Each structure stands twice: as C-alpha cells, then as structure tokens.
Coordinates of C-alpha atoms and ligand atoms in Angstrom, one line a residue:
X30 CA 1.7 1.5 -13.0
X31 CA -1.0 1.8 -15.5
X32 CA -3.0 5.1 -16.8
X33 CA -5.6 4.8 -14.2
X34 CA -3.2 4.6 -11.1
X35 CA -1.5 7.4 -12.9
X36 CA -4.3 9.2 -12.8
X37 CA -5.6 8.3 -9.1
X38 CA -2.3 9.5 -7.7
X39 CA -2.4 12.7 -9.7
X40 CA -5.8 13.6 -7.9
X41 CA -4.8 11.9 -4.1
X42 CA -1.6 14.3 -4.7
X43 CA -3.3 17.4 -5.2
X44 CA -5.7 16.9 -2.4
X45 CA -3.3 16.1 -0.1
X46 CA -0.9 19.4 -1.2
X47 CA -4.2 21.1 -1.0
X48 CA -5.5 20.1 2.3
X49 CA -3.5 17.9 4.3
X50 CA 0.1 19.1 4.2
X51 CA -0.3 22.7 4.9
X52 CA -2.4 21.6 8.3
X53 CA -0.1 18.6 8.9
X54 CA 2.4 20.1 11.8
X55 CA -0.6 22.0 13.5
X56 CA -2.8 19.2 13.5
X57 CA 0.1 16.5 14.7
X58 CA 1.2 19.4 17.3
X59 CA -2.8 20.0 18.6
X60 CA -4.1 16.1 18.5
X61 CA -6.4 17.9 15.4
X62 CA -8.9 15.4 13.3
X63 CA -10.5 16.6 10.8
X64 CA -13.4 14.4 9.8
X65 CA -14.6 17.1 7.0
X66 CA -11.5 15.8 5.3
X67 CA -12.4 12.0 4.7
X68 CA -16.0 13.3 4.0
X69 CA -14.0 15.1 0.4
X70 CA -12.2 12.2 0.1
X71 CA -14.8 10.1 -0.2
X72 CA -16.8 13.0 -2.8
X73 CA -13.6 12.1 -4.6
X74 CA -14.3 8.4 -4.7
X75 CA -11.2 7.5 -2.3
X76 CA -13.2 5.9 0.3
X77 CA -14.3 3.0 -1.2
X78 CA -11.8 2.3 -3.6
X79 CA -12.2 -1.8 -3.1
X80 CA -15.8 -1.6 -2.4
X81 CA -18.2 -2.9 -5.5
X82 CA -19.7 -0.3 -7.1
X83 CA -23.4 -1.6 -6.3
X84 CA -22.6 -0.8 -2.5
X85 CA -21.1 3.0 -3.7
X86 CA -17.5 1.7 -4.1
X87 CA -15.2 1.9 -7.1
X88 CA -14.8 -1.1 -7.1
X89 CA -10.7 -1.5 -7.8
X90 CA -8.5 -3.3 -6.5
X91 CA -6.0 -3.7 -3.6
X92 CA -3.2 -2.6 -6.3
X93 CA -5.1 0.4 -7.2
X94 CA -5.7 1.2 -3.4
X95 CA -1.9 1.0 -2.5
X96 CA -0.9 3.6 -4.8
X97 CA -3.4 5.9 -3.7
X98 CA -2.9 5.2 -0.2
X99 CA 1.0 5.5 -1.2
X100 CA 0.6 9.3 -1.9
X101 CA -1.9 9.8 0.6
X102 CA 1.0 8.9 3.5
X103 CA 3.2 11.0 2.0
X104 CA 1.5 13.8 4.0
X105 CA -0.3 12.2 6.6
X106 CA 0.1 8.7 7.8
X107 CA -3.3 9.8 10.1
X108 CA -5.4 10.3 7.9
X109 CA -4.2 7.3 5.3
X110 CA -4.8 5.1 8.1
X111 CA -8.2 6.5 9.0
X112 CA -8.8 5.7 5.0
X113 CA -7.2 2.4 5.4
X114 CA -9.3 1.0 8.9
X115 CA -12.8 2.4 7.3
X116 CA -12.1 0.5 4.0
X117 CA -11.5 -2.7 6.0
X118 CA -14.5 -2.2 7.6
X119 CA -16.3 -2.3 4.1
X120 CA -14.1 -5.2 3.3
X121 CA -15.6 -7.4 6.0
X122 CA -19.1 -6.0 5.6
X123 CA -18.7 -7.3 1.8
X124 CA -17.6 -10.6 2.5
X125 CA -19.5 -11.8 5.3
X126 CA -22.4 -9.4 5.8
X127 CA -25.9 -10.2 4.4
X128 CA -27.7 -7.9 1.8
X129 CA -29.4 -6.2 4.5
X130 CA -26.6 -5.4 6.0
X131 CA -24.2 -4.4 3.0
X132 CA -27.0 -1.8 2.2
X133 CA -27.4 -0.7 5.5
X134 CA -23.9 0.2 6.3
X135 CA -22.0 0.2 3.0
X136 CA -22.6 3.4 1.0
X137 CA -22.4 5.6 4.1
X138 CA -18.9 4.1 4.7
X139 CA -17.6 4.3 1.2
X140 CA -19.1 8.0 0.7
X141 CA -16.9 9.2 3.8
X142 CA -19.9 10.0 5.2
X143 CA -19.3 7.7 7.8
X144 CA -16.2 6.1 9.2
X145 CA -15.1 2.8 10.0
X146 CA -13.6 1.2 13.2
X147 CA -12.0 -2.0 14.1
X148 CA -12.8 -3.2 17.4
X149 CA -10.4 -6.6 18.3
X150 CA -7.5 -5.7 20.7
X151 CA -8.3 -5.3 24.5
X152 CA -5.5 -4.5 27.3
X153 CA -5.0 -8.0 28.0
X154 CA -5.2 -9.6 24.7
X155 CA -3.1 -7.9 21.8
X156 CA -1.0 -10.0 19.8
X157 CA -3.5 -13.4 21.3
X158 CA -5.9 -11.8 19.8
X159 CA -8.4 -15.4 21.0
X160 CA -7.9 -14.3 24.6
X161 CA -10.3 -11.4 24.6
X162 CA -12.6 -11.2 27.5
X163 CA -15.8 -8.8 25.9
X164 CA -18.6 -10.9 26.5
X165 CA -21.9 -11.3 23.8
X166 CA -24.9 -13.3 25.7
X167 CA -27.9 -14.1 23.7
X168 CA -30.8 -12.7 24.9
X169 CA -34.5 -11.8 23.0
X170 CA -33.8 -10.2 19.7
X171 CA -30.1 -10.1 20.3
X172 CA -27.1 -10.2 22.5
X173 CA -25.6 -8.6 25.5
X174 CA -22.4 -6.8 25.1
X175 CA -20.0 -6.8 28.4
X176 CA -16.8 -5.0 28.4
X177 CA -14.0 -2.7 26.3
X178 CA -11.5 -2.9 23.6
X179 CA -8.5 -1.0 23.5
X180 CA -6.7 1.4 20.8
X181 CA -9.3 1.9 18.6
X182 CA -8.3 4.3 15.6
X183 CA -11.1 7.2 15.1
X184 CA -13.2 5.8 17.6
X185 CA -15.5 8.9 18.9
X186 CA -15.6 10.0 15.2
X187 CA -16.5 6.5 13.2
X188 CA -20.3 5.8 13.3
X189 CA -19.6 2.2 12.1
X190 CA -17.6 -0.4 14.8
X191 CA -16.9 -4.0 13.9
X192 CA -16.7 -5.5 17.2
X193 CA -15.2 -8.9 18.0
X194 CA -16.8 -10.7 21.3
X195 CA -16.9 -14.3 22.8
X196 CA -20.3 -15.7 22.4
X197 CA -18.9 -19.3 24.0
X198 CA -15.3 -20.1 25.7
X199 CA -14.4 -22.1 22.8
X200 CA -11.5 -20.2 22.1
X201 CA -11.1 -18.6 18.5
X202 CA -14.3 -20.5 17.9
X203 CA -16.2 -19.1 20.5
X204 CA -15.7 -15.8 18.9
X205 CA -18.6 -13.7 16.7
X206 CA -18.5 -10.3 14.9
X207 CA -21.0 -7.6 15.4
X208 CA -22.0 -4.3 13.8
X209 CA -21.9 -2.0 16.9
X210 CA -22.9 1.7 16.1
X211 CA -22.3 5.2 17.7
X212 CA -25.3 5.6 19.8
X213 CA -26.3 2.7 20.8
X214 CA -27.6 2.3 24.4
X215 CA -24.4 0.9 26.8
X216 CA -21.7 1.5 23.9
X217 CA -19.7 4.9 25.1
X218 CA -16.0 6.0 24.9
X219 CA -13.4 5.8 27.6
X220 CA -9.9 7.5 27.9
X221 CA -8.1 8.8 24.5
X222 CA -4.7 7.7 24.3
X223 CA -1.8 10.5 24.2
X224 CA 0.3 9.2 21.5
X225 CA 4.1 9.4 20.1
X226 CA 2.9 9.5 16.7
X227 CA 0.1 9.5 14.2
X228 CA -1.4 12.0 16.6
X229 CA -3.7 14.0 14.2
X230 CA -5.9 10.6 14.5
X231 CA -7.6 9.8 17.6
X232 CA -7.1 6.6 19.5
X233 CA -9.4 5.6 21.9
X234 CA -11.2 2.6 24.4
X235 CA -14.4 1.8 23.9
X236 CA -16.8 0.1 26.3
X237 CA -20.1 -1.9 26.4
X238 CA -22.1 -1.9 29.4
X239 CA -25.3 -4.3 29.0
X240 CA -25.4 -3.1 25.5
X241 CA -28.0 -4.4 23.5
X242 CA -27.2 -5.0 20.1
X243 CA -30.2 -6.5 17.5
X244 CA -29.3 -9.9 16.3
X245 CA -29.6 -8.1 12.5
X246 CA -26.0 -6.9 13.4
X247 CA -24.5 -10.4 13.9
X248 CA -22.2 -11.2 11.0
X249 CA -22.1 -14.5 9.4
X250 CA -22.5 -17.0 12.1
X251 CA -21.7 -17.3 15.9
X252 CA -18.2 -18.4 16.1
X253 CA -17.3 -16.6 12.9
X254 CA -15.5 -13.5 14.3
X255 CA -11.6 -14.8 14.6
X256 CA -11.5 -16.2 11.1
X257 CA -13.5 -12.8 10.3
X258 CA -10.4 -10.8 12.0
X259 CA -7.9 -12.9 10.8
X260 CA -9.2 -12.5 7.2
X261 CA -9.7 -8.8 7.5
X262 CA -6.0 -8.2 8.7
X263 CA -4.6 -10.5 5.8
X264 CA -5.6 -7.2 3.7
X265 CA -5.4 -4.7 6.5
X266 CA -1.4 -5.9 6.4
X267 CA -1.2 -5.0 2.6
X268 CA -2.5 -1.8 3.1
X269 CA -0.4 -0.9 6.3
X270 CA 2.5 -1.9 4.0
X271 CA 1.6 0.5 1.3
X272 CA 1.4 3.8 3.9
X273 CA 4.8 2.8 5.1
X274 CA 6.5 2.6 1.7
X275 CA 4.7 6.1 0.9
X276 CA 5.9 7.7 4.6
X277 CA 9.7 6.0 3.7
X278 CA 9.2 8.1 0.3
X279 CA 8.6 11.5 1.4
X280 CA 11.4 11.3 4.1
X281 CA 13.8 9.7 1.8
X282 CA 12.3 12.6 -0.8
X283 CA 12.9 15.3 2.2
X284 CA 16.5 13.7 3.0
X285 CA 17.8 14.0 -1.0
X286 CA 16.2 17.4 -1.1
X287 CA 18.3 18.7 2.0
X288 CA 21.4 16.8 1.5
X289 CA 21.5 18.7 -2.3
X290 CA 20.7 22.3 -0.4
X291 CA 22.7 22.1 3.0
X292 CA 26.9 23.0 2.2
X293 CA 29.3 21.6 5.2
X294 CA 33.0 21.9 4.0
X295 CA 32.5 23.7 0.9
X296 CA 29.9 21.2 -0.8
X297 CA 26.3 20.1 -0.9
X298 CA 26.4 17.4 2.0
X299 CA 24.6 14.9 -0.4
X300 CA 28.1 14.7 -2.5
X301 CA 29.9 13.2 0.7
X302 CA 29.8 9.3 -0.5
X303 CA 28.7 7.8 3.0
X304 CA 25.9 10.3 2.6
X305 CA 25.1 8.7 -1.0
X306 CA 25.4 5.2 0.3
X307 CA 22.9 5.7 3.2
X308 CA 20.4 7.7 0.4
X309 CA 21.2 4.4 -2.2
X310 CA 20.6 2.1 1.1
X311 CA 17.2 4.1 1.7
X312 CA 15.9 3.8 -1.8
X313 CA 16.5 0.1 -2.1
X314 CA 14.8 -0.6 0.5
X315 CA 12.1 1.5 -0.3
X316 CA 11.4 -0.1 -3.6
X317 CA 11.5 -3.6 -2.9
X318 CA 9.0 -3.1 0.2
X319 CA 7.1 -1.1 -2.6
X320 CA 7.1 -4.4 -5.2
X321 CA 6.1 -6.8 -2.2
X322 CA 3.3 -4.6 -0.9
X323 CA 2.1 -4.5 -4.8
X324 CA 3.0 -8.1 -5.1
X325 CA 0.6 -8.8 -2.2
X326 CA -1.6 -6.9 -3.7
X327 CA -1.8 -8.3 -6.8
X328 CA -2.2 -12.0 -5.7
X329 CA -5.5 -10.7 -4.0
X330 CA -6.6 -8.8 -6.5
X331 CA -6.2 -12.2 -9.1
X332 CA -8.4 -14.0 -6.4
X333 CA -5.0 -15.5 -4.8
X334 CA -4.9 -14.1 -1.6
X335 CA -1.3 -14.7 0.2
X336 CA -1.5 -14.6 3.8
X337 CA 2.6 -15.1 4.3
X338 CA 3.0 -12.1 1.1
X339 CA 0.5 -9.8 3.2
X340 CA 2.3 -10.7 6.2
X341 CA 6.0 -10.4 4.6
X342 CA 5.0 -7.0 2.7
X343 CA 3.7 -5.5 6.6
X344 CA 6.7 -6.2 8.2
X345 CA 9.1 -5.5 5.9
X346 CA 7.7 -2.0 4.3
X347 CA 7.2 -0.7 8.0
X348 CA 10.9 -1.9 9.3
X349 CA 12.5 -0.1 6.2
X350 CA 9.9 3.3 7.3
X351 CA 11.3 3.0 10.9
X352 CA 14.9 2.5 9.5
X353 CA 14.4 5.0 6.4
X354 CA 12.8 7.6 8.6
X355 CA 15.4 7.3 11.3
X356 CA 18.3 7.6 8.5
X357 CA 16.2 10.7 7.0
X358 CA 16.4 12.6 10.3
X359 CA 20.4 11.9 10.8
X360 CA 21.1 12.8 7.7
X361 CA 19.0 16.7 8.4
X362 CA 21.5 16.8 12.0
X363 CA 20.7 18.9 14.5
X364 CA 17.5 20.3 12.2
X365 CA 16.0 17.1 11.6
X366 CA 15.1 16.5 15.4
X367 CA 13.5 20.0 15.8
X368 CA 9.6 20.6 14.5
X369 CA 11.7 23.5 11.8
X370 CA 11.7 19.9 9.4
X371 CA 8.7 17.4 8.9
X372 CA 11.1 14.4 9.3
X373 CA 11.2 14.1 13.5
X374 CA 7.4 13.5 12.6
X375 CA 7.7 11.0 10.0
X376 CA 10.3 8.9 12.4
X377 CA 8.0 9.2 15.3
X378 CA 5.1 8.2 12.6
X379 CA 6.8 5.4 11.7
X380 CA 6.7 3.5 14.8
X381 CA 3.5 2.6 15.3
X382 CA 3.3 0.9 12.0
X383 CA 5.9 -1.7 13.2
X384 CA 2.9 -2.7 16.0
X385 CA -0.2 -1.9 14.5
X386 CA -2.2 -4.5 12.6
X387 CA 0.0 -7.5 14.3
X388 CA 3.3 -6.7 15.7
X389 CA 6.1 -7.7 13.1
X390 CA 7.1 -10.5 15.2
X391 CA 3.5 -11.3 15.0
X392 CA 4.1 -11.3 11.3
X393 CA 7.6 -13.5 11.4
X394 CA 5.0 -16.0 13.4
X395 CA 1.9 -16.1 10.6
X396 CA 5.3 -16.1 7.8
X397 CA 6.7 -19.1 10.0
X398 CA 3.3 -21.2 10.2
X399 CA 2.7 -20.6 7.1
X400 CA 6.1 -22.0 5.7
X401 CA 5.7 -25.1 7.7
X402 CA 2.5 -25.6 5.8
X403 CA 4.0 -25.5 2.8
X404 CA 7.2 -27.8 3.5
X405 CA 4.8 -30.3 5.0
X406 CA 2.7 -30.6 2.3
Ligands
COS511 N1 -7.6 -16.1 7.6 C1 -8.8 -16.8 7.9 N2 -8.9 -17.5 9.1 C2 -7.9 -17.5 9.9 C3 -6.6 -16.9 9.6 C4 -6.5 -16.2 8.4 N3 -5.4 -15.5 8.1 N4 -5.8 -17.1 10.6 C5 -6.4 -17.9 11.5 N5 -7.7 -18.1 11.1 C6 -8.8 -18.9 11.8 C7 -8.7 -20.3 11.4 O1 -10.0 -20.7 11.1 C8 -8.2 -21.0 12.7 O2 -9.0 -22.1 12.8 P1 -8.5 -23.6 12.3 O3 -7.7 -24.2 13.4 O4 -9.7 -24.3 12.0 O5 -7.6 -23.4 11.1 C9 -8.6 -20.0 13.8 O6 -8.7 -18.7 13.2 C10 -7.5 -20.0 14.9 O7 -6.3 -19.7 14.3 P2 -4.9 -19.9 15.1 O8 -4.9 -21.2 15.8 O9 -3.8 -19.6 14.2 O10 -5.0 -18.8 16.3 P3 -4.0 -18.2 17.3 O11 -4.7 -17.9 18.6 O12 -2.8 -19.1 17.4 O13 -3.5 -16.8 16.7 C11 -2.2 -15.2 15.5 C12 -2.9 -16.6 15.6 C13 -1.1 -15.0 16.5 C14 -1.7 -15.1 14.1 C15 -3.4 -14.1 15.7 O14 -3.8 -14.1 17.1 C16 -2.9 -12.7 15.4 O15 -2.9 -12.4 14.2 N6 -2.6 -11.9 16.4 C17 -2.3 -10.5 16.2 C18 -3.6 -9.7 16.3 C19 -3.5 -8.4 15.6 O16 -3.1 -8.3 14.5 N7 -4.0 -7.4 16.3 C20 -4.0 -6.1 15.8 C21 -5.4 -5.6 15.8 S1 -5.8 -4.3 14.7 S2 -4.5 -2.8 15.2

C-alpha cells in the first residue's frame, strides 16, 4: 500500500466512524437510505475515484478504489455498493459514451450528486443475461422502450440508469445500451424488494411503458450493449471482491475482539486452540482474497485487464465473506445471532455478494471459458 492509499483510507475511515456506523443497525433494521451520504462522499472525492479528472473524477485507479471501498464495507456493505454500481456507471459512460454524453452525465455522477444504476437482469433472464425480453424500436428521434428489469440497486434514488435492451433478436448482438433517466415519460418504478441483507439500500423493478428515449442516449452503436455489460462487470467483479474482503475484515476484526473479552472456563475463549485455528483459517482467507482482488486490480490498472482474475477475485473474496462471516457469528454463540452484535448482519450481508454481479458459478463458467482459451491457443 503506498502513501496515497494510506491516506484515502484514513479519510474513508473517519467518514464512515462518523456517519455510517453509528446509523448502521437502525438503517439495516428500518430499510433507511440515506442519499445525503453519497452526496459527502462524493464532496470528499470518493465518487469518482476511476473517473478522469476532465469529467470531475480523480482519476485513480481500480487499486486505489479497492482500498477505499475495502474500509468503506467495513461499516456498510449498502452504501459501498451504492459507491461501487454508480462508479460503473461512469466506467461505461467513459469508455463507450461520446463527448456529449460524458459531459452530460459524468460530473453529476462522480460529484455524488447523482447516482448511478445498472439496468441488465430481468425475472426471466439472470445469469443468461442475452435472454432479456425489454424491447428498443426505432422510431423518429429515437427508440421505444417496452418492458422491466429486475433488482436494481438504488433505483428510485439514482437519476442516471444504464439500460440494456434488444434492438434486433440477434441474440447478444441484438442488444444496445441506453442512457435512461429519472423522469422520463414511460420509465417509473415497480415493487421494492424486501431483502435478507444489504437492506439500508433499496432494490427495486423498473419498467418502460412506450418510453421514448432520444437517440443522443444510445451508447456506442446498436448491438453494442452485451459486450458493453460484459465489459462493465469484468470491473464491477473486482470491486464486489474488494467490499467482501473489507466485510470478511470487520467480522473477523469483531470475532478476535470478542473471543480476547468473552471468559468460558476461566479463560478468554480466543486462548481455546480450535478457536485460534478457525480465527488463523479466517485471516488466510481473508488476505489472499485481498491480494487477488488487488491483483485484479492491478492488471487493469497497467492496461491488462483479466477477465478470469476479476472473475476468480469475485468469487473467491465473497465465498471466504459468506464463510468468514458465518465462522465470526459461531464464534460470538448465542450473542452473535441476536441484533446485541453487528455480526448476524454482516453474515446476512454477505450473501448477496455470492449472487450479485454473476452468481459464483457464473464466475467458475467465465474462469472455465476462459482457461479453455488459453490451453487452446
Ligand atoms: N468483455 C467484453 N465482451 C464480452 C465479454 C467480456 N467479458 N464477455 C462476452 N462478451 C461479448 C462478446 O463480444 C461475445 O461475442 P463474440 O462471440 O463475438 O466473442 C458476446 O458478448 C456474447 O458472449 P457469450 O457467447 O459468452 O455470451 P453468453 O450468452 O454465453 O453469456 C455469460 C456469457 C454467462 C458469461 C454472461 O451471460 C454473464 O456474465 N451472465 C451473468 C450476468 C450477470 O452478471 N448479471 C448480474 C447483473 S448485475 S447484478
């Protein structure tokens, strides 16, 4: 870690300390967003950590982002994630949006003034992503959007919706992206989802009835919206990977802390050895999800992006959160599954991440393609 992450963490921790954590129980316990918070995160700079600094970014990189989004999860895997979806959004605006566009949409995003949303999944098509059935039909000036996506983070809050629909029935190449915003005539919000975890941030359906959208929000080309998604997720996975490592942290951090305080036959339970071994377990794990998230990371950041590394760093940092978490709230007893302890949270938090983004046996099927490219070459 260099001075500069050093110093981003320092800030992210304070904030979080400040704001987040003392809010955190009520605001998982009362399904309680607060968008006022990603507005100061964004005064802070921490909205647009990737984004170049011409469009209001900081212009960092993916390395930089995972340590701050690290420490941001140690508190609230909510609000990282909000962080994490809105910065994607930027991502895909930067690569395949024109100038118009970038201006447009950009700074409002990376200030926090704004929020982001990612609008792929619909009820019938998850993990086959190509089999969407949201409809775009060219018309004068623009297209026609028909129908609704599912689980979409913040949606209701974001302003700013990346929308994946089928311009043709040519499968992943019939597919364009649009720029959809909050507002727009025959774009509302349908049902929000009650959730297991991660409940401080809203999910929620959206639907398009006739809705008219300018062909100035097209992105790229027609046909360009699967590679779009695809691309985006290859660096939505890294980040996912970095909020699970820092959720793993804090529980393993709770877990140590407890285990040194709570006295069961005369001693400190930490100083029972199958204790130890399950804390020595949780913090391997922890760090070498931690070096393959970064790993990941870095290859991006040096221009090498690694779509098996993103892949292999999402599903194994989120496993060892849902296995890390699980361990933290066995090793708190009878506490650790009552709302007394933060950890039944973090273990219910955890879970999602192990879907989200591509299930992980979504990810063991991108890792497998990927390996049979490589031995055939
Ligand atoms: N980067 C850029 N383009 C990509 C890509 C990537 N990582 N992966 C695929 N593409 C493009 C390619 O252009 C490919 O075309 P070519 O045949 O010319 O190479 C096209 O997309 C179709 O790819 P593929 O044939 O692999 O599509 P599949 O329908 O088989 O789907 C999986 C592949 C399963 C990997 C994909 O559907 C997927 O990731 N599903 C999970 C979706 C997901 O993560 N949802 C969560 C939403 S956010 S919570």
């Amino acid at each position: 870690m260099n001075d500069l992450q050093q110093e981003l963490i320092n800030t992210i921790r304070k904030f979080r300390l400040d704001n987040i954590e003392p809010h955190a129980e009520h605001d998982d316990a009362k399904e309680n967003f607060r968008p006022e918070l990603i507005a100061q995160l964004g005064e802070l700079g921490f909205c647009g950590i990737t984004t170049e600094e011409t469009y209001g970014g900081a212009g960092l990189g993916y390395e930089d982002y995972c340590w701050v989004l690290e420490e941001l999860a140690k508190s609230s895997v909510a609000y990282a994630v909000t962080a994490s979806v809105s910065s994607m959004v930027q991502s895909i605006l930067q690569a395949y949006g024109n100038e118009d566009q970038k201006k447009k949409y950009i700074p409002n995003l990376a200030s926090g003034q704004a929020i982001g949303s990612f609008c792929l999944s619909e009820s019938h098509s998850g993990s086959d992503a190509a089999g969407m059935k949201t409809t775009a039909k060219k018309t004068d000036g623009g297209y026609i959007l028909n129908g609704s996506k599912m689980w979409i983070s913040t949606a209701g809050f974001s302003k700013t919706y990346i929308v994946m629909a089928k311009t043709s029935d040519n499968g992943p190449k019939g597919i364009s992206a649009f720029i959809v915003e909050d507002g727009m005539e025959g774009f509302t919000y349908g049902k929000q989802e009650q959730k297991m975890g991660w409940r401080a941030s809203h999910t929620r359906e959206v639907l398009f009835e006739n809705c008219f959208v300018p062909k100035e929000n097209l992105l790229a080309q027609e046909g360009m919206g699967f590679t779009i998604a695809m691309s985006a997720l290859d660096r939505g996975r890294i980040t996912i990977g970095a909020i699970a490592v820092g959720l793993a942290q804090r529980a393993l951090d709770e877990a140590v802390k407890y285990s040194m305080e709570r006295q069961q036959f005369n001693q400190a339970i930490f100083e029972f050895q199958g204790l130890q071994w399950m804390m020595a377990d949780m913090a391997t794990e922890i760090e070498a999800s931690r070096l393959l998230t970064l790993k990941a990371a870095s290859d991006f950041d040096a221009g090498k992006p690694n779509v098996k590394l993103a892949s292999m760093a999402k599903m194994k940092a989120t496993d060892t959160a849902m296995k890390v978490t699980t361990d933290a709230v066995q090793i708190h007893g009878g506490v650790g599954y009552t709302k007394e302890y933060p950890v039944e949270r973090f273990m219910r938090d955890a879970k999602v991440l192990q879907i989200v983004e591509g299930t992980n046996q979504i990810q063991k099927i991108v890792i497998g393609r990927q390996l049979k490219k490589e031995y055939s070459r």
